[in-house]
Short mmCIF file of C-alpha atoms in Angstrom, two decimals:
data_model
loop_
_atom_site.label_atom_id
_atom_site.label_comp_id
_atom_site.label_asym_id
_atom_site.label_seq_id
_atom_site.Cartn_x
_atom_site.Cartn_y
_atom_site.Cartn_z
CA MET A 16 -8.32 -10.98 5.11
CA SER A 17 -6.89 -12.34 8.04
CA THR A 18 -8.82 -11.73 11.36
CA HIS A 19 -6.08 -11.46 13.59
CA LYS A 20 -3.32 -9.78 11.70
CA LYS A 21 -2.88 -6.21 12.21
CA LEU A 22 -0.43 -3.85 10.46
CA LEU A 23 1.45 -0.47 11.76
CA PHE A 24 2.34 1.50 8.76
CA LEU A 25 4.91 4.06 9.37
CA ALA A 26 4.94 6.86 7.00
CA TYR A 27 6.59 10.19 7.88
CA TYR A 28 4.90 11.44 4.63
CA ALA A 29 1.26 9.71 4.47
CA PRO A 30 -1.23 10.11 1.73
CA PRO A 31 -2.86 12.31 0.96
CA VAL A 32 0.50 14.57 0.93
CA GLN A 33 1.37 15.20 -2.58
CA VAL A 34 4.69 13.65 -2.82
CA THR A 35 5.63 10.90 -5.39
CA GLY A 36 6.53 8.28 -2.86
CA ASN A 37 2.68 8.45 -1.72
CA ILE A 38 1.57 6.89 -4.84
CA ARG A 39 3.26 3.81 -3.82
CA ARG A 40 2.14 4.00 -0.09
CA PHE A 41 -1.41 4.69 -1.35
CA HIS A 42 -1.65 1.56 -3.47
CA LEU A 43 0.21 -0.44 -1.01
CA TYR A 44 -2.10 0.64 1.99
CA LYS A 45 -5.43 -0.24 -0.21
CA ALA A 46 -3.91 -3.69 -1.16
CA PHE A 47 -2.98 -4.35 2.38
CA GLN A 48 -6.39 -3.83 3.42
CA LYS A 49 -7.56 -7.15 2.07
CA HIS A 50 -5.09 -8.93 4.02
CA PHE A 51 -5.17 -7.18 7.62
CA ALA A 52 -7.94 -7.03 9.98
CA ASP A 53 -6.83 -3.31 10.71
CA ILE A 54 -4.26 -0.90 9.56
CA TYR A 55 -2.78 2.04 11.68
CA ILE A 56 -0.72 4.76 10.24
CA LEU A 57 1.64 6.84 12.22
CA THR A 58 3.00 9.97 10.36
CA SER A 59 4.24 13.33 10.86
CA THR A 60 2.15 16.52 11.71
CA ASN A 61 4.07 18.24 9.00
CA GLY A 62 1.70 16.61 6.46
CA ARG A 63 -0.88 19.01 7.75
CA ARG A 64 1.18 22.06 6.07
CA MET A 65 1.87 20.13 2.78
CA ARG A 66 0.01 20.33 -0.39
CA GLN A 67 -2.71 17.55 -0.49
CA ASP A 68 -3.88 15.54 -3.31
CA PRO A 69 -7.38 14.57 -3.12
CA SER A 70 -7.12 11.46 -5.23
CA LEU A 71 -4.73 10.04 -2.70
CA VAL A 72 -7.07 10.19 0.24
CA LEU A 73 -7.47 7.22 2.25
CA PRO A 74 -10.99 6.99 3.65
CA GLU A 75 -11.69 6.09 7.17
CA ALA A 76 -7.77 5.55 7.82
CA ASN A 77 -6.73 5.04 11.55
CA ILE A 78 -4.01 7.90 11.40
CA PHE A 79 -1.94 8.89 14.46
CA PRO A 80 -0.04 12.23 13.68
CA ILE A 81 3.32 12.73 15.59
CA GLN A 82 4.38 16.19 16.45
CA THR A 83 7.63 16.89 14.52
CA PHE A 84 10.09 19.66 14.88
CA ASP A 85 12.68 19.12 12.19
CA LEU A 86 14.35 21.17 9.32
CA ARG A 87 11.36 20.40 7.10
CA ARG A 88 9.02 22.05 9.70
CA LEU A 89 11.13 25.37 9.27
CA LEU A 90 11.01 25.14 5.54
CA LEU A 91 7.25 24.51 5.55
CA THR A 92 6.87 27.53 8.00
CA LYS A 93 8.51 30.09 5.61
CA ASN A 94 7.00 28.25 2.45
CA LYS A 95 4.03 30.25 1.94
CA GLN A 96 2.71 27.70 -1.01
CA ASN A 97 2.66 24.86 1.48
CA THR A 98 4.77 22.75 -1.07
CA PRO A 99 7.14 19.81 0.42
CA THR A 100 9.42 20.33 -2.71
CA LEU A 101 12.12 23.01 -3.38
CA SER A 102 12.85 24.92 -6.40
CA GLN A 103 15.34 23.66 -9.01
CA ALA A 104 17.60 26.71 -8.52
CA THR A 105 17.81 25.78 -4.69
CA LYS A 106 18.71 22.01 -5.64
CA ASP A 107 21.40 23.22 -8.13
CA ASN A 108 23.03 25.41 -5.59
CA LYS A 109 26.35 23.81 -4.65
CA SER A 110 26.15 24.66 -0.90
CA PHE A 111 22.45 23.16 -0.76
CA ARG A 112 23.50 20.09 -2.51
CA ARG A 113 26.58 19.42 -0.01
CA PHE A 114 24.18 19.99 2.82
CA ARG A 115 21.71 17.65 1.17
CA ARG A 116 24.64 14.99 1.06
CA LEU A 117 25.31 15.68 4.67
CA ALA A 118 21.68 15.41 5.90
CA ASP A 119 21.53 11.97 4.26
CA SER A 120 24.69 10.75 5.71
CA PHE A 121 25.05 8.92 9.00
CA PRO A 122 25.32 10.22 11.72
CA PHE A 123 23.71 13.43 10.61
CA ASN A 124 20.75 11.91 9.02
CA LEU A 125 19.77 11.35 12.71
CA LEU A 126 19.47 14.99 13.20
CA LEU A 127 19.16 16.77 9.79
CA ASP A 128 17.08 14.50 7.53
CA ASP A 129 13.31 14.60 7.55
CA GLY A 130 11.94 13.55 10.91
CA GLY A 131 14.77 14.06 13.27
CA LEU A 132 15.43 12.65 16.74
CA VAL A 133 12.09 14.37 18.21
CA TYR A 134 9.96 12.65 15.56
CA ILE A 135 11.69 9.32 16.03
CA TRP A 136 11.46 9.40 19.49
CA LYS A 137 7.93 10.54 19.72
CA GLY A 138 6.92 8.23 16.86
CA TYR A 139 8.39 5.07 18.97
CA GLN A 140 6.65 6.00 22.15
CA LYS A 141 3.38 6.17 20.43
CA ALA A 142 3.96 3.12 18.41
CA THR A 143 4.67 1.02 21.33
CA LYS A 144 1.18 2.03 22.95
CA ILE A 145 -0.42 1.13 19.70
CA ILE A 146 1.23 -2.19 19.53
CA ALA A 147 0.44 -3.01 23.12
CA GLN A 148 -3.22 -1.80 23.02
CA GLU A 149 -4.21 -3.14 19.41
CA GLY A 150 -2.22 -6.25 19.23
CA ILE A 151 -0.17 -5.12 16.21
CA THR A 152 1.42 -8.21 14.40
CA HIS A 153 3.20 -6.51 11.36
CA VAL A 154 5.21 -3.18 10.90
CA PHE A 155 5.72 -1.88 7.57
CA SER A 156 8.27 1.19 7.14
CA SER A 157 9.45 2.89 3.87
CA PHE A 158 12.61 5.07 2.90
CA ARG A 159 12.52 7.86 2.28
CA PRO A 160 13.11 9.30 5.00
CA TYR A 161 15.03 7.02 7.00
CA ALA A 162 13.42 7.92 10.19
CA ASP A 163 10.54 5.35 9.79
CA HIS A 164 13.09 2.45 9.50
CA LEU A 165 14.64 3.69 12.64
CA ILE A 166 11.35 3.57 14.60
CA ALA A 167 10.62 0.30 13.25
CA HIS A 168 14.18 -1.00 14.23
CA LEU A 169 13.56 0.19 17.87
CA LEU A 170 9.99 -1.53 17.99
CA LYS A 171 11.60 -4.58 16.76
CA LYS A 172 14.04 -4.46 19.56
CA LYS A 173 11.18 -3.98 21.96
CA PHE A 174 8.55 -6.41 20.42
CA PRO A 175 10.79 -9.18 18.71
CA GLU A 176 7.59 -10.86 17.77
CA LEU A 177 6.63 -8.28 15.36
CA ILE A 178 7.18 -8.88 11.59
CA TRP A 179 9.05 -6.01 10.18
CA ILE A 180 8.96 -5.28 6.57
CA ALA A 181 11.53 -2.51 5.36
CA ASP A 182 10.67 -1.04 2.07
CA PHE A 183 13.27 0.78 -0.37
CA ARG A 184 11.61 3.02 -3.02
CA ASP A 185 15.28 4.52 -3.50
CA LEU A 186 18.59 3.47 -2.70
CA PRO A 187 19.81 4.85 0.63
CA ILE A 188 23.55 4.80 -1.04
CA ASP A 189 22.87 5.80 -4.68
CA PRO A 190 26.22 4.87 -6.84
CA ILE A 191 24.93 7.41 -9.54
CA ARG A 192 23.94 10.22 -7.56
CA LYS A 193 26.73 9.98 -4.86
CA ASN A 194 24.24 11.29 -2.44
CA ILE A 195 26.27 10.61 0.75
CA PHE A 196 29.51 11.15 2.52
CA TRP A 197 31.38 8.26 4.02
CA PRO A 198 29.72 5.23 2.09
CA ARG A 199 31.59 2.55 4.08
CA LEU A 200 30.15 4.07 7.61
CA GLN A 201 26.54 4.05 6.09
CA ARG A 202 26.64 0.75 4.88
CA ARG A 203 27.67 -0.60 8.41
CA TRP A 204 24.85 1.70 9.92
CA ASN A 205 22.35 0.23 7.25
CA ARG A 206 23.35 -3.43 8.23
CA TYR A 207 23.05 -2.52 11.72
CA VAL A 208 19.56 -1.18 11.53
CA LEU A 209 18.20 -3.58 8.95
CA LYS A 210 19.34 -6.57 10.91
CA LYS A 211 16.18 -6.72 12.77
CA ALA A 212 14.17 -6.36 9.77
CA ASP A 213 12.18 -9.88 8.71
CA LEU A 214 12.01 -8.82 5.17
CA VAL A 215 13.43 -5.89 2.93
CA THR A 216 11.58 -5.11 -0.24
CA THR A 217 12.40 -2.91 -3.11
CA VAL A 218 11.13 -1.81 -6.53
CA SER A 219 13.37 -3.81 -9.01
CA LYS A 220 16.06 -6.25 -9.73
CA GLY A 221 18.91 -3.71 -10.25
CA LEU A 222 18.10 -2.12 -6.74
CA ALA A 223 17.74 -5.45 -5.20
CA ALA A 224 21.32 -6.20 -6.23
CA HIS A 225 22.60 -3.27 -4.25
CA LEU A 226 20.65 -3.98 -1.07
CA GLU A 227 21.55 -7.74 -1.04
CA PRO A 228 24.79 -6.99 1.05
CA LEU A 229 22.56 -5.60 3.94
CA HIS A 230 20.10 -8.28 4.41
CA PRO A 231 19.94 -11.79 3.60
CA ARG A 232 16.09 -11.50 2.70
CA ILE A 233 15.60 -9.14 -0.30
CA TYR A 234 12.14 -9.26 -2.17
CA VAL A 235 11.22 -7.41 -5.16
CA LEU A 236 7.91 -5.72 -4.78
CA PRO A 237 7.69 -3.50 -8.06
CA ASN A 238 5.17 -0.55 -8.31
CA GLY A 239 1.98 -1.98 -9.83
CA ILE A 240 -1.01 -0.69 -11.67
CA GLY A 241 -4.74 -0.64 -10.59
CA SER A 242 -7.57 -1.76 -12.80
CA ALA A 243 -5.95 -0.88 -15.98
CA THR A 244 -8.33 -2.81 -18.38
CA THR A 245 -11.64 -1.41 -16.62
CA LEU A 246 -10.70 2.19 -16.89
CA SER A 247 -13.60 4.38 -18.13
CA PRO A 248 -12.82 5.35 -21.79
CA VAL A 249 -11.13 8.75 -22.62
CA LYS A 250 -10.79 10.04 -26.18
CA LEU A 251 -7.27 10.56 -27.24
CA TYR A 252 -6.34 14.34 -28.11
CA GLN A 253 -7.93 15.00 -31.66
CA ASP A 254 -6.38 18.37 -32.41
CA LYS A 255 -2.75 17.35 -32.35
CA PHE A 256 -0.37 14.26 -32.05
CA THR A 257 0.44 14.66 -28.34
CA ILE A 258 3.51 13.47 -26.33
CA SER A 259 3.28 14.12 -22.74
CA TYR A 260 5.64 13.83 -19.80
CA THR A 261 4.14 13.88 -16.42
CA GLY A 262 6.14 14.16 -13.24
CA SER A 263 9.55 15.23 -11.83
CA LEU A 264 12.59 16.28 -13.65
CA TYR A 265 16.14 15.35 -12.64
CA PRO A 266 18.33 17.12 -15.11
CA GLU A 267 21.72 16.15 -13.72
CA LEU A 268 20.34 12.53 -14.15
CA GLN A 269 18.00 12.25 -17.21
CA SER A 270 17.31 14.34 -20.48
CA PRO A 271 14.63 14.40 -23.11
CA ALA A 272 17.06 16.46 -25.66
CA PRO A 273 17.17 13.45 -27.99
CA LEU A 274 13.40 13.46 -28.36
CA PHE A 275 13.51 17.40 -28.48
CA GLU A 276 16.28 17.14 -31.33
CA ALA A 277 14.23 14.49 -33.25
CA ILE A 278 11.23 16.76 -33.18
CA ARG A 279 13.29 19.61 -34.44
CA LEU A 280 14.42 17.57 -37.41
CA LEU A 281 11.04 16.64 -38.43
CA LEU A 282 9.91 20.48 -38.10
CA GLU A 283 12.89 21.62 -40.13
CA ALA A 284 12.32 19.11 -42.70
CA ASN A 285 8.55 20.04 -43.02
CA ILE A 286 7.47 16.38 -42.20
CA ILE A 287 5.59 17.79 -39.37
CA THR A 288 4.17 21.01 -38.54
CA PRO A 289 3.46 23.03 -35.16
CA GLN A 290 -0.07 22.78 -35.95
CA ASN A 291 -0.03 19.05 -35.77
CA ILE A 292 2.23 18.01 -32.63
CA ARG A 293 2.08 19.04 -29.10
CA LEU A 294 4.56 18.69 -26.24
CA LEU A 295 2.64 18.34 -23.02
CA TYR A 296 4.23 18.75 -19.30
CA ALA A 297 2.59 18.34 -16.18
CA GLY A 298 4.50 18.42 -12.78
CA LYS A 299 6.10 20.71 -10.22
CA ASP A 300 9.32 21.34 -12.35
CA GLY A 301 7.83 23.59 -15.09
CA PRO A 302 10.55 26.08 -15.08
CA THR A 303 13.04 23.72 -15.70
CA TRP A 304 11.09 22.10 -18.40
CA ASN A 305 10.45 25.50 -19.97
CA GLN A 306 14.37 26.04 -20.10
CA MET A 307 14.53 22.95 -21.87
CA ILE A 308 12.00 23.73 -24.52
CA GLN A 309 13.56 27.25 -24.96
CA HIS A 310 17.18 25.71 -25.48
CA HIS A 311 15.63 23.52 -28.31
CA GLN A 312 13.44 26.41 -29.87
CA LEU A 313 10.14 24.48 -29.45
CA GLN A 314 8.16 26.83 -27.45
CA SER A 315 5.43 27.14 -30.20
CA ILE A 316 4.70 23.31 -29.56
CA CYS A 317 4.62 23.19 -25.79
CA GLU A 318 2.10 23.15 -23.29
CA ASN A 319 2.76 23.28 -19.58
CA LYS A 320 -0.06 22.52 -17.26
CA GLY A 321 1.86 22.70 -14.10
CA LEU A 322 1.33 20.71 -11.23
CA LEU A 323 -1.57 18.42 -11.26
CA ASN A 324 -3.17 15.79 -8.71
CA TYR A 325 -2.82 12.10 -9.24
CA SER A 326 -6.05 11.44 -11.07
CA LYS A 327 -5.64 14.45 -13.47
CA ALA A 328 -2.30 13.41 -14.48
CA GLN A 329 -3.54 9.99 -15.26
CA GLN A 330 -6.13 11.47 -17.42
CA ILE A 331 -3.21 13.30 -19.43
CA GLN A 332 -1.55 9.97 -19.87
CA ARG A 333 -4.54 8.14 -21.17
CA GLN A 334 -5.65 10.98 -23.62
CA SER A 335 -1.92 11.34 -24.97
CA HIS A 336 -0.71 9.45 -28.26
CA LEU A 337 2.77 8.67 -26.62
CA ASN A 338 3.92 9.15 -22.94
CA LEU A 339 7.42 10.12 -22.33
CA LEU A 340 9.51 8.30 -19.87
CA LEU A 341 13.15 9.39 -18.71
CA SER A 342 15.55 7.21 -16.51
CA TRP A 343 19.10 6.46 -16.17
CA SER A 344 21.68 3.70 -15.69
CA SER A 345 25.31 2.96 -15.26
CA SER A 346 27.54 0.00 -14.94
CA GLU A 347 26.96 0.07 -11.14
CA LEU A 348 23.01 0.36 -11.20
CA THR A 349 20.21 -0.52 -13.47
CA GLY A 350 16.40 -1.09 -13.08
CA VAL A 351 15.65 2.63 -12.14
CA LEU A 352 11.95 1.87 -12.63
CA MET A 353 9.92 4.92 -11.65
CA ALA A 354 6.31 4.72 -10.40
CA LYS A 355 5.49 6.66 -13.48
CA HIS A 356 6.32 3.55 -15.57
CA TYR A 357 3.60 1.73 -14.16
CA ASP A 358 1.21 4.51 -14.53
CA TYR A 359 1.97 4.65 -18.08
CA LEU A 360 1.26 1.04 -18.52
CA ALA A 361 -2.07 1.38 -16.99
CA ALA A 362 -2.88 4.10 -19.35
CA GLY A 363 -2.49 1.88 -22.08
CA ARG A 364 -0.68 4.21 -24.41
CA PRO A 365 2.65 3.48 -26.29
CA ILE A 366 5.73 4.60 -23.98
CA ILE A 367 8.92 6.37 -25.54
CA THR A 368 11.71 5.77 -22.89
CA ILE A 369 14.99 7.69 -23.23
CA ILE A 370 17.69 6.21 -20.75
CA ASN A 371 20.89 8.12 -19.84
CA GLY A 372 23.55 5.50 -19.71
CA PRO A 373 24.40 1.90 -20.91
CA ARG A 374 21.86 -0.67 -21.81
CA ASP A 375 19.38 -1.59 -19.08
CA PRO A 376 18.28 -5.11 -19.56
CA GLU A 377 15.34 -5.08 -17.01
CA PHE A 378 13.96 -2.14 -19.07
CA GLU A 379 14.26 -3.89 -22.25
CA GLU A 380 13.15 -7.22 -21.06
CA ARG A 381 9.98 -5.50 -19.68
CA PHE A 382 9.21 -3.43 -22.85
CA GLU A 383 9.64 -6.62 -25.02
CA GLU A 384 7.38 -8.68 -22.87
CA LEU A 385 4.56 -6.27 -22.60
CA LYS A 386 5.25 -4.58 -26.18
CA ALA A 387 4.91 -1.19 -24.23
CA GLY A 388 6.86 0.87 -26.62
CA ARG A 389 10.44 1.79 -27.61
CA VAL A 390 13.68 2.13 -25.44
CA PHE A 391 16.35 4.65 -26.47
CA TYR A 392 19.77 5.63 -25.02
CA ILE A 393 21.65 8.88 -24.99
CA GLY A 394 24.66 8.41 -26.60
CA GLN A 395 23.24 5.76 -28.83
CA GLU A 396 24.59 6.11 -32.50
CA LYS A 397 22.09 8.51 -34.37
CA VAL A 398 19.65 8.21 -31.91
CA GLU A 399 17.80 11.52 -32.72
CA GLU A 400 17.31 9.93 -36.11
CA ALA A 401 15.93 6.87 -34.88
CA ILE A 402 13.51 8.81 -32.71
CA ALA A 403 12.51 11.01 -35.66
CA ASP A 404 11.91 7.86 -37.74
CA TYR A 405 9.70 6.21 -35.04
CA LEU A 406 7.60 9.54 -34.51
CA GLU A 407 7.13 9.84 -38.15
CA ARG A 408 5.80 6.23 -38.44
CA GLU A 409 3.51 6.74 -35.50
CA MET A 410 2.27 10.37 -36.60
CA ALA A 411 1.63 8.74 -40.24
CA ILE A 412 -0.66 6.29 -38.51
CA TRP A 413 -2.23 8.89 -36.47
CA GLU A 414 -3.04 11.16 -39.45
CA GLU A 415 -4.51 8.10 -41.35
CA THR A 416 -6.64 6.78 -38.49
CA GLY A 417 -6.95 9.43 -35.80
CA GLY A 418 -5.25 7.21 -33.20
CA LEU A 419 -2.59 4.87 -32.37
CA ALA A 420 -3.29 1.07 -32.04
CA SER A 421 -1.87 -0.06 -28.68
CA THR A 422 0.42 -3.02 -29.03
CA LEU A 423 0.32 -3.61 -25.13
CA VAL A 424 0.00 -7.20 -24.17
CA TRP A 425 -3.02 -6.57 -21.63
CA GLU A 426 -3.16 -10.09 -20.28
CA LYS A 427 0.52 -10.02 -19.22
CA LEU A 428 -0.36 -7.04 -17.11
CA GLU A 429 -2.30 -8.98 -14.78
CA GLY A 430 0.73 -10.14 -12.74
CA TYR A 431 1.59 -6.15 -12.44
CA ARG A 432 -1.73 -5.37 -10.63
CA TRP A 433 -1.25 -4.27 -7.05
CA ASP A 434 -3.50 -6.76 -5.42
CA GLU A 435 -1.37 -9.72 -7.26
CA LEU A 436 1.91 -8.06 -6.37
CA VAL A 437 0.80 -7.66 -2.42
CA GLN A 438 -0.51 -11.27 -2.53
CA GLY A 439 2.95 -12.28 -3.26
CA LEU A 440 4.39 -10.22 -0.39
CA VAL A 441 1.88 -11.56 1.83
CA ARG A 442 3.05 -15.23 1.28
CA GLN A 443 6.46 -14.06 2.50
CA ILE A 444 5.44 -12.60 5.75
CA PHE A 445 2.36 -14.65 6.88
#
């Protein structure tokens, strides 16, 4: 730990708010504690109104809530469930999708995106006081939302000696999602904002390639794993062969259909029965999952746990025989490596990955290096039959032994631990 380095962590969504991005922020904060004498978190008061995850609590954190009046605040006021997410029906609505694109697009993202001008200005004012009073040396901001990067940009202008790390878990201009209007204007705006950053970090090589035109220093800081090999032992589900998916669903980008069809083929051939296989889902998109299950007539083998906290989701991953990972790729973008991928690695169970799009070398290299499981592609010739063959072999091992022998190369996971990853980042900024 440095005795004089101090970090200001800008996070509109800060742990323990239960949003996906906070898993990355939670682990980064804990790893940063070993390198900074003090860490101060600046966040939105909206977090108080959102669902909390007790497994993401940051004990004894120096947290400074910033009063926020934005569209998110209005949504949370009307939402009795205190959830920061919207229903799939709302997301699929054409008017909402156009509004979401507008809210992500400059200059409207200054007003309509999470944060808004009030949060940006009040956050900047509070941050200047913290920097002056506490002797802050480094600032870390994370997208999304963009508001935290804007606060960091303003701080860097006022305090040019600060070291600013701008992190991107997602791309601000996504070539697959087509998430904004006027991409050329957005790129110019992004270059202007990020030119003050000392380092831009992102989660994969594929995303880094898209960020390189915006900044001369791009550093790949992937999501990581905790103490995977020291996790307390958890018995596998004994009653049924269990395939689990824990997390969000993006029906317009990804699909579990090849797996569902493979299972249906095995059921129709009487190779497996509803009594010895289970599809388990845990996440916020239960209605969407149920619709998919019904479409493939697999209700009899499905179990929906609903939205669980991070630690309970991890337990399901570790108890399952296979964990399902869904991703996407295109000729323009590869390396969409979700945080869930690393949670699955930490669970130590085989991963069956289905990618919607062309071959993704980054995924395939990772799986080959770590012996993490199998990668399949939607559109691949006879993909359902290939998955069915894979499942039949794995289930035969389970029926004979009561479990599955993990092929994961544990020693190669050492470089994926959060402490190791942040140690590499620290060498870039100290």
